[in-house]
Coordinates of C-alpha atoms in Angstrom, one line a residue:
X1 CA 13.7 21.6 18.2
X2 CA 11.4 22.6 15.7
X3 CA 14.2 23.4 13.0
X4 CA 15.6 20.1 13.5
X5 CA 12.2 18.1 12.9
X6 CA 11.3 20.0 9.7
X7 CA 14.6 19.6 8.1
X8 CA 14.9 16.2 8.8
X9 CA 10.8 16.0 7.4
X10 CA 12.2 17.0 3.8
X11 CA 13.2 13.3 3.2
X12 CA 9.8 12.2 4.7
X13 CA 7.5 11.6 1.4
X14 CA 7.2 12.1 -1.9
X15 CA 5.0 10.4 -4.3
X16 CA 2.8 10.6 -7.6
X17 CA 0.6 13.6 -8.3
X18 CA -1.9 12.9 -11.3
X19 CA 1.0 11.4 -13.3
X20 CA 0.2 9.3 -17.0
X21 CA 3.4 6.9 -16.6
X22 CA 6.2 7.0 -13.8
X23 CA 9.6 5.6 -13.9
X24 CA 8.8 2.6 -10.8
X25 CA 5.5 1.0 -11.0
X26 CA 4.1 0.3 -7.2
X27 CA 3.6 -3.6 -6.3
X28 CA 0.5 -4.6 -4.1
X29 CA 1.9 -5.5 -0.9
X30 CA -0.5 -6.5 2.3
X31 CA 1.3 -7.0 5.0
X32 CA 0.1 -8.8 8.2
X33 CA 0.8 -9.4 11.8
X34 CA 2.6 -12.8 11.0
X35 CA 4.8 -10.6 8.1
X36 CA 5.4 -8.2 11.3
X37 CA 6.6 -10.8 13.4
X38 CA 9.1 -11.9 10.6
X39 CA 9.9 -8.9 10.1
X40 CA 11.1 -7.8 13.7
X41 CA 13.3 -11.1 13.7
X42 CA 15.4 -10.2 11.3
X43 CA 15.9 -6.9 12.7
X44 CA 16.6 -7.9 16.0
X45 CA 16.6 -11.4 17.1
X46 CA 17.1 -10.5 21.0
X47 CA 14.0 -8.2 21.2
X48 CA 12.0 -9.9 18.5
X49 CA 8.0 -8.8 17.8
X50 CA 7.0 -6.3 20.7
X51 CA 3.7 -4.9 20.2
X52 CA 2.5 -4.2 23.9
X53 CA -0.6 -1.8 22.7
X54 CA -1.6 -4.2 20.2
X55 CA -1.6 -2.3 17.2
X56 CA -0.8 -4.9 15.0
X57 CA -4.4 -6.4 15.5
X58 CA -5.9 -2.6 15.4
X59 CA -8.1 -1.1 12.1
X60 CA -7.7 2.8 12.3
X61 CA -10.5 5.1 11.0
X62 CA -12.5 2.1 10.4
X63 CA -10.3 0.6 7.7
X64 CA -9.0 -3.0 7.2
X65 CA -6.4 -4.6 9.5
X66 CA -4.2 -4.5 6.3
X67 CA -4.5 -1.0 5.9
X68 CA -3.5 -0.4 9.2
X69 CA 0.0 -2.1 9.4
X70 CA 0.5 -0.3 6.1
X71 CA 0.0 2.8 7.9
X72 CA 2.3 1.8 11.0
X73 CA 5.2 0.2 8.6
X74 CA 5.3 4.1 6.8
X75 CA 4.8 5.9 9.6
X76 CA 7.9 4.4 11.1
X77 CA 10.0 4.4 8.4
X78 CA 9.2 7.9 7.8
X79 CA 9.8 9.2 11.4
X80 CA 13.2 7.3 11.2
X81 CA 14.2 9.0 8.2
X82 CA 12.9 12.2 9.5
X83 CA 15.0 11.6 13.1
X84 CA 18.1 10.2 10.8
X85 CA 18.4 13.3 9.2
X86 CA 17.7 15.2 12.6
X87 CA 20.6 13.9 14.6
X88 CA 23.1 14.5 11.8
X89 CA 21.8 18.0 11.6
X90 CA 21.8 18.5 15.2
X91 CA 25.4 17.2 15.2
X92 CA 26.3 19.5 12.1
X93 CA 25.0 22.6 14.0
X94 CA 26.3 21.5 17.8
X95 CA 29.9 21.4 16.2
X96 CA 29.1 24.8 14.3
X97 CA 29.2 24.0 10.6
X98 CA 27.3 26.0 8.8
X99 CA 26.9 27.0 4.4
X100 CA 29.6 30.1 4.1
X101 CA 27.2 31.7 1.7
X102 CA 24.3 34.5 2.9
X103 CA 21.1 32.2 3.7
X104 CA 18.8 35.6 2.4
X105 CA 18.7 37.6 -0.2
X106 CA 19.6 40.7 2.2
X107 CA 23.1 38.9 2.9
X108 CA 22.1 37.9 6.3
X109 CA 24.7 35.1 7.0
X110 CA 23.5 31.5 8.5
X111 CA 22.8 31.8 12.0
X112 CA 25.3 30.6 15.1
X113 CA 23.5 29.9 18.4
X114 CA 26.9 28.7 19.9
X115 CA 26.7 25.0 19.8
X116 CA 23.1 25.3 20.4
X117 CA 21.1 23.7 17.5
X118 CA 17.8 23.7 19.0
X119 CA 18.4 27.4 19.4
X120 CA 19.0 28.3 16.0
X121 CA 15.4 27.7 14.9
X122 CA 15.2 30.8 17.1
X123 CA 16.9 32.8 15.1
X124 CA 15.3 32.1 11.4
X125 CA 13.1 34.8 10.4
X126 CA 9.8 33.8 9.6
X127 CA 10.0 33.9 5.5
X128 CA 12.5 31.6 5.6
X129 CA 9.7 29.3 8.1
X130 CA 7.3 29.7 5.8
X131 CA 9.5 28.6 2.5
X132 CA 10.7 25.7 4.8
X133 CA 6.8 24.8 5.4
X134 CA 5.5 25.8 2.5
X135 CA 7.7 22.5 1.0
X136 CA 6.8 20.3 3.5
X137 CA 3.5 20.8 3.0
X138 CA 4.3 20.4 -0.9
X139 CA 5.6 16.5 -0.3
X140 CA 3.2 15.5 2.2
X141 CA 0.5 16.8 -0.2
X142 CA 2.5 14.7 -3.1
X143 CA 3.1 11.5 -1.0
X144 CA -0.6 10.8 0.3
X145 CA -2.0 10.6 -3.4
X146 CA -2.6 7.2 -4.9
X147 CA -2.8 6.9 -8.9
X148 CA -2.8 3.6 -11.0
X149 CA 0.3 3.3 -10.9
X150 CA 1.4 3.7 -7.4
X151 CA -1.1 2.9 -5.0
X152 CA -1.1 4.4 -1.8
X153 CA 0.7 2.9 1.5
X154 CA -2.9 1.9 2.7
X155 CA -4.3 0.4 -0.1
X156 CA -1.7 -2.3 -0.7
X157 CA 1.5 0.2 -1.8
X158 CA 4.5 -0.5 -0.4
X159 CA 5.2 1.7 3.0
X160 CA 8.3 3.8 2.3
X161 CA 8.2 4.0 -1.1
X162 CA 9.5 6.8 -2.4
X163 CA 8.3 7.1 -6.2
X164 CA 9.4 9.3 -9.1
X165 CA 8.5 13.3 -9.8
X166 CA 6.9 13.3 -12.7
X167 CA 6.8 16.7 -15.4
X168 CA 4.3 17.2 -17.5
X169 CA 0.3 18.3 -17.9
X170 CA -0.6 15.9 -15.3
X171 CA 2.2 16.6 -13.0
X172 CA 4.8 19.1 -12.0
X173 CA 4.8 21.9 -14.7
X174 CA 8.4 22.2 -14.9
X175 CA 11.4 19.6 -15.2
X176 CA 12.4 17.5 -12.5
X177 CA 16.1 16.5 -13.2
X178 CA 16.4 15.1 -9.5
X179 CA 13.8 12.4 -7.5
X180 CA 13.9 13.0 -4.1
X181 CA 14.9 9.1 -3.8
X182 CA 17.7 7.8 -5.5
X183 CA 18.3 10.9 -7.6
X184 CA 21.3 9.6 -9.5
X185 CA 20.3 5.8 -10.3
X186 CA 22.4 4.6 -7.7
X187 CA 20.4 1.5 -7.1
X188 CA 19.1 0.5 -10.7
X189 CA 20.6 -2.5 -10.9
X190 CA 20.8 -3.6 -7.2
X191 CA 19.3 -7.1 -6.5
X192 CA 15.6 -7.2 -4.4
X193 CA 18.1 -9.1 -1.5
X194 CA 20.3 -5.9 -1.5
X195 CA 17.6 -3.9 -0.8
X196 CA 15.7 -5.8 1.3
X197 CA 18.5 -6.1 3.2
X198 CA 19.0 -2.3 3.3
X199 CA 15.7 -1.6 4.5
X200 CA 16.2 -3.4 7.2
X201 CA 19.4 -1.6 8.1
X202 CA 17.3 1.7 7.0
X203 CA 14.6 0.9 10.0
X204 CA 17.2 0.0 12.8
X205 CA 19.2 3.1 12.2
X206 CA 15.7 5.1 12.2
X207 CA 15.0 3.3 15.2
X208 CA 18.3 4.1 17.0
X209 CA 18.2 7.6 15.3
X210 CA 14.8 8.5 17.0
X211 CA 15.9 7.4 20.0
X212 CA 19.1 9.7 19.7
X213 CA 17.8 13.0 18.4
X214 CA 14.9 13.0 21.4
X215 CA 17.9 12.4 24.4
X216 CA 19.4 15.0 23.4
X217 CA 16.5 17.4 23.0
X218 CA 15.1 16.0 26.4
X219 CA 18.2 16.5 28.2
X220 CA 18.2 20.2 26.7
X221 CA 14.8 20.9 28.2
X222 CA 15.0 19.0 31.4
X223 CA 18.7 18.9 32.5
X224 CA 19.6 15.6 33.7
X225 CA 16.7 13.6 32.4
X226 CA 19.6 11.5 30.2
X227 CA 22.6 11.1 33.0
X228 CA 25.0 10.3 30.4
X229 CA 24.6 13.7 28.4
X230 CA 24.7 16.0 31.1
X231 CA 27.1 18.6 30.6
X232 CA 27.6 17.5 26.9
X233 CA 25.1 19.4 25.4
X234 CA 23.4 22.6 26.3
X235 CA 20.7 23.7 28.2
X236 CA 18.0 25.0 25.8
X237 CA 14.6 27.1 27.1
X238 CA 12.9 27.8 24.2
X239 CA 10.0 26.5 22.5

């Protein structure tokens, strides 16, 4: 369980460090609970704006309503991403496709838990954790920063965003020839109603993802708890 949440967390965040200039300059964006209610229309006109804890109207940590439902709006998009890349890992590893290459330096191959994927967190040795941590920890650190020019998810920056790597004195001190987020330009010269529009598709599949990736860990651990996966995928006891 664990392996598949901190792969799928390596698309979570990543944004600027101390850079001088980046590539995409951040627009202020406030959202409120009237952009919310827009908002959940468009992605699903049956269900609509359901908020039944009220944290729409919250202020966390003594911060602005605002500030808030900028938390909320990248906390969800991020957990979608993060369960988006979990369920196609967990299918990858439940059909047993796996790098043909040594995953160490000692030759030690991937490992195959037999269809299990939970299980093959198991079986990584703990350098391997660490170097999987250690860049999580690495992107989280980089996302939460705020600079001039792109201003944190709380403080009127767009949730999601995904800004550049930036080289340099006042960033990474090597070259970056990849962003984490559209590394190959892709969507340079897509129109803001293209990617609007993808966004939205973006947070449905996150929502169905999360939704996915936690039946099938919950019928693992408690057999039966999701009647239509029983017997499809295995029973897993570990931690």
């Amino acid at each position: 369980m664990m392996k598949l949440a901190v792969l799928a967390a390596l698309a979570g965040s990543a944004a600027a460090f101390a850079p001088a200039q980046t590539g995409r300059v951040s627009t202020a964006v406030s959202e409120t609970k009237a952009d919310l209610e827009v908002l959940a229309k468009k992605l699903n006109p049956v269900v609509g704006f359901y908020d039944p804890l009220n944290l729409a109207e919250a202020e966390f940590w003594g911060t602005s309503n605002e500030a808030t439902i900028g938390f909320l709006r990248h906390s969800e998009i991020k957990h979608g991403r993060i369960a988006m890349f979990a369920f196609v890992g967990y299918i990858v590893h439940a059909n047993g496709i796996k790098f043909p290459w040594a995953m160490q330096m000692d030759g030690t191959p991937f490992p195959d838990a037999n269809g299990n994927p939970p299980a093959l967190w198991d079986t990584v040795s703990d350098d391997a954790k660490w170097q999987i941590f250690g860049l999580i920890a690495f992107l989280e650190f980089w996302s939460e920063l705020s600079t001039p020019n792109h201003k944190h998810y709380m403080a009127g920056g767009k949730p999601g965003d995904f800004p550049d790597f930036i080289s340099g004195p006042e960033g990474i001190p090597h070259p970056v020839p990849f962003n984490l987020y559209d590394p190959f330009k892709l969507s340079k010269n897509m129109s803001e109603e293209k990617k609007e529009s993808r966004l939205r598709a973006e947070l449905n599949n996150g929502r169905a993802a999360m939704l996915g990736i936690f039946g099938f860990l919950s019928e693992q651990s408690a057999e039966g708890s999701v009647p239509l996966l029983k017997g499809v995928v295995p029973h897993y006891d570990g931690e």
